[in-house]
PDB file of C-alpha atoms in Angstrom:
ATOM      1  CA  MET E   1     -17.135 -17.156  -9.808  1.00 43.00           C
ATOM      2  CA  ALA E   2     -14.416 -18.834  -7.788  1.00 49.00           C
ATOM      3  CA  ASP E   3     -14.704 -19.210  -4.052  1.00 61.00           C
ATOM      4  CA  LYS E   4     -13.973 -16.103  -2.085  1.00 68.00           C
ATOM      5  CA  ILE E   5     -10.616 -15.950  -0.369  1.00 72.00           C
ATOM      6  CA  ASP E   6     -10.895 -15.132   3.316  1.00 78.00           C
ATOM      7  CA  ILE E   7      -8.180 -12.581   3.968  1.00 84.00           C
ATOM      8  CA  LYS E   8      -8.381  -9.274   5.762  1.00 88.00           C
ATOM      9  CA  VAL E   9      -7.549  -6.157   3.779  1.00 88.00           C
ATOM     10  CA  GLY E  10      -4.560  -5.310   6.007  1.00 92.00           C
ATOM     11  CA  GLU E  11      -3.036  -8.765   5.610  1.00 93.00           C
ATOM     12  CA  PHE E  12      -3.580  -8.577   1.863  1.00 92.00           C
ATOM     13  CA  LEU E  13      -1.754  -5.229   1.723  1.00 94.00           C
ATOM     14  CA  VAL E  14       1.231  -6.652   3.618  1.00 96.00           C
ATOM     15  CA  GLU E  15       1.376  -9.893   1.601  1.00 94.00           C
ATOM     16  CA  ASN E  16       1.410  -7.913  -1.643  1.00 94.00           C
ATOM     17  CA  GLY E  17       4.135  -5.522  -0.511  1.00 96.00           C
ATOM     18  CA  ILE E  18       1.847  -2.482  -0.492  1.00 95.00           C
ATOM     19  CA  ILE E  19       2.534  -1.721   3.179  1.00 96.00           C
ATOM     20  CA  THR E  20       4.905  -3.167   5.759  1.00 97.00           C
ATOM     21  CA  ARG E  21       3.974  -5.366   8.692  1.00 97.00           C
ATOM     22  CA  GLU E  22       5.004  -2.507  11.004  1.00 97.00           C
ATOM     23  CA  GLN E  23       2.678  -0.069   9.220  1.00 97.00           C
ATOM     24  CA  LEU E  24      -0.188  -2.540   9.546  1.00 96.00           C
ATOM     25  CA  ASP E  25       0.532  -3.184  13.219  1.00 96.00           C
ATOM     26  CA  GLU E  26       0.558   0.551  13.925  1.00 96.00           C
ATOM     27  CA  ALA E  27      -2.737   1.044  12.082  1.00 95.00           C
ATOM     28  CA  LEU E  28      -4.314  -1.916  13.898  1.00 94.00           C
ATOM     29  CA  GLU E  29      -3.203  -0.436  17.216  1.00 95.00           C
ATOM     30  CA  LEU E  30      -4.954   2.834  16.331  1.00 93.00           C
ATOM     31  CA  GLN E  31      -8.025   0.902  15.208  1.00 92.00           C
ATOM     32  CA  ARG E  32      -8.269  -0.775  18.630  1.00 93.00           C
ATOM     33  CA  PHE E  33      -9.112   2.604  20.120  1.00 92.00           C
ATOM     34  CA  ASN E  34     -11.554   3.567  17.393  1.00 89.00           C
ATOM     35  CA  LYS E  35     -13.384   0.500  16.111  1.00 85.00           C
ATOM     36  CA  ASP E  36     -15.470   2.553  13.654  1.00 84.00           C
ATOM     37  CA  ARG E  37     -12.451   3.412  11.509  1.00 85.00           C
ATOM     38  CA  ILE E  38     -11.475   0.978   8.800  1.00 85.00           C
ATOM     39  CA  ILE E  39      -7.866   0.028   8.242  1.00 88.00           C
ATOM     40  CA  GLY E  40      -7.601   1.696   4.837  1.00 88.00           C
ATOM     41  CA  GLU E  41      -8.859   4.993   6.223  1.00 87.00           C
ATOM     42  CA  ILE E  42      -6.277   4.850   9.013  1.00 92.00           C
ATOM     43  CA  LEU E  43      -3.452   4.106   6.559  1.00 94.00           C
ATOM     44  CA  VAL E  44      -4.462   7.073   4.389  1.00 92.00           C
ATOM     45  CA  THR E  45      -4.782   9.365   7.429  1.00 91.00           C
ATOM     46  CA  GLN E  46      -1.310   8.291   8.589  1.00 94.00           C
ATOM     47  CA  GLY E  47       0.120   9.086   5.156  1.00 95.00           C
ATOM     48  CA  VAL E  48       1.174   5.465   4.591  1.00 96.00           C
ATOM     49  CA  LEU E  49      -0.958   5.299   1.440  1.00 94.00           C
ATOM     50  CA  SER E  50      -2.504   7.955  -0.748  1.00 93.00           C
ATOM     51  CA  LYS E  51      -6.215   7.619  -1.391  1.00 88.00           C
ATOM     52  CA  GLU E  52      -5.371   6.706  -4.996  1.00 88.00           C
ATOM     53  CA  ASP E  53      -2.960   3.965  -3.853  1.00 92.00           C
ATOM     54  CA  LEU E  54      -5.621   2.585  -1.550  1.00 90.00           C
ATOM     55  CA  ILE E  55      -8.217   2.549  -4.330  1.00 85.00           C
ATOM     56  CA  MET E  56      -5.815   0.640  -6.604  1.00 88.00           C
ATOM     57  CA  ALA E  57      -5.027  -1.777  -3.758  1.00 90.00           C
ATOM     58  CA  MET E  58      -8.751  -2.310  -3.131  1.00 86.00           C
ATOM     59  CA  GLU E  59      -9.291  -3.061  -6.818  1.00 84.00           C
ATOM     60  CA  MET E  60      -6.560  -5.671  -6.603  1.00 88.00           C
ATOM     61  CA  TYR E  61      -8.025  -7.031  -3.342  1.00 88.00           C
ATOM     62  CA  MET E  62     -11.469  -7.383  -4.928  1.00 83.00           C
ATOM     63  CA  MET E  63     -10.073  -9.102  -8.042  1.00 84.00           C
ATOM     64  CA  VAL E  64      -7.850 -11.540  -6.151  1.00 87.00           C
ATOM     65  CA  THR E  65     -10.193 -12.424  -3.291  1.00 85.00           C
ATOM     66  CA  GLY E  66     -13.622 -12.051  -4.886  1.00 83.00           C
ATOM     67  CA  ASN E  67     -14.621 -10.087  -1.787  1.00 78.00           C
ATOM     68  CA  ASP E  68     -16.478  -6.796  -2.011  1.00 71.00           C
ATOM     69  CA  PRO E  69     -15.673  -4.905   1.199  1.00 65.00           C
ATOM     70  CA  SER E  70     -18.853  -2.851   1.426  1.00 58.00           C
ATOM     71  CA  HIS E  71     -17.632  -0.747   4.365  1.00 57.00           C
ATOM     72  CA  VAL E  72     -15.112   0.960   2.064  1.00 57.00           C
ATOM     73  CA  ASP E  73     -17.886   3.153   0.708  1.00 53.00           C
ATOM     74  CA  GLU E  74     -18.319   4.829   4.071  1.00 56.00           C
ATOM     75  CA  TRP E  75     -15.429   7.209   3.417  1.00 56.00           C
ATOM     76  CA  LEU E  76     -14.815   7.160  -0.337  1.00 63.00           C
ATOM     77  CA  ASP E  77     -16.797   9.601  -2.435  1.00 65.00           C
ATOM     78  CA  GLN E  78     -19.401   8.303  -4.886  1.00 65.00           C
ATOM     79  CA  GLU E  79     -17.168   8.715  -7.942  1.00 73.00           C
ATOM     80  CA  GLU E  80     -14.458   6.563  -6.325  1.00 68.00           C
ATOM     81  CA  ILE E  81     -17.018   3.925  -5.322  1.00 65.00           C
ATOM     82  CA  ASP E  82     -18.425   3.818  -8.851  1.00 70.00           C
ATOM     83  CA  LEU E  83     -14.924   3.424 -10.278  1.00 69.00           C
ATOM     84  CA  LEU E  84     -14.125   0.528  -7.927  1.00 68.00           C
ATOM     85  CA  GLN E  85     -17.403  -1.244  -8.691  1.00 64.00           C
ATOM     86  CA  GLU E  86     -17.030  -0.740 -12.444  1.00 68.00           C
ATOM     87  CA  LYS E  87     -13.506  -2.184 -12.458  1.00 60.00           C
ATOM     88  CA  ALA E  88     -14.641  -5.122 -10.320  1.00 58.00           C
ATOM     89  CA  LYS E  89     -17.371  -5.949 -12.868  1.00 60.00           C
ATOM     90  CA  LEU E  90     -14.860  -5.991 -15.729  1.00 56.00           C
ATOM     91  CA  ASN E  91     -12.872  -8.813 -14.149  1.00 51.00           C
TER      92      ASN E  91
END
């Protein structure tokens, strides 16, 4: 497997046109006050992304970067986690 690309999920979302810089900045500001929340969860809660959009974006993130952000599974249900992991294995 190729080397992993070191890029944060939020930056990846902005660079790929999935969210705007302003949306990321707002989510990061909220995250400062609640460090336990991950950026994707905040974006979904804010209505910036649907859960389905976030799952597709995470699939893309995993394929492009080779990273497997394990903390994502803290708020996705098991079926969504299985789907992400299965798609990651196919690539």
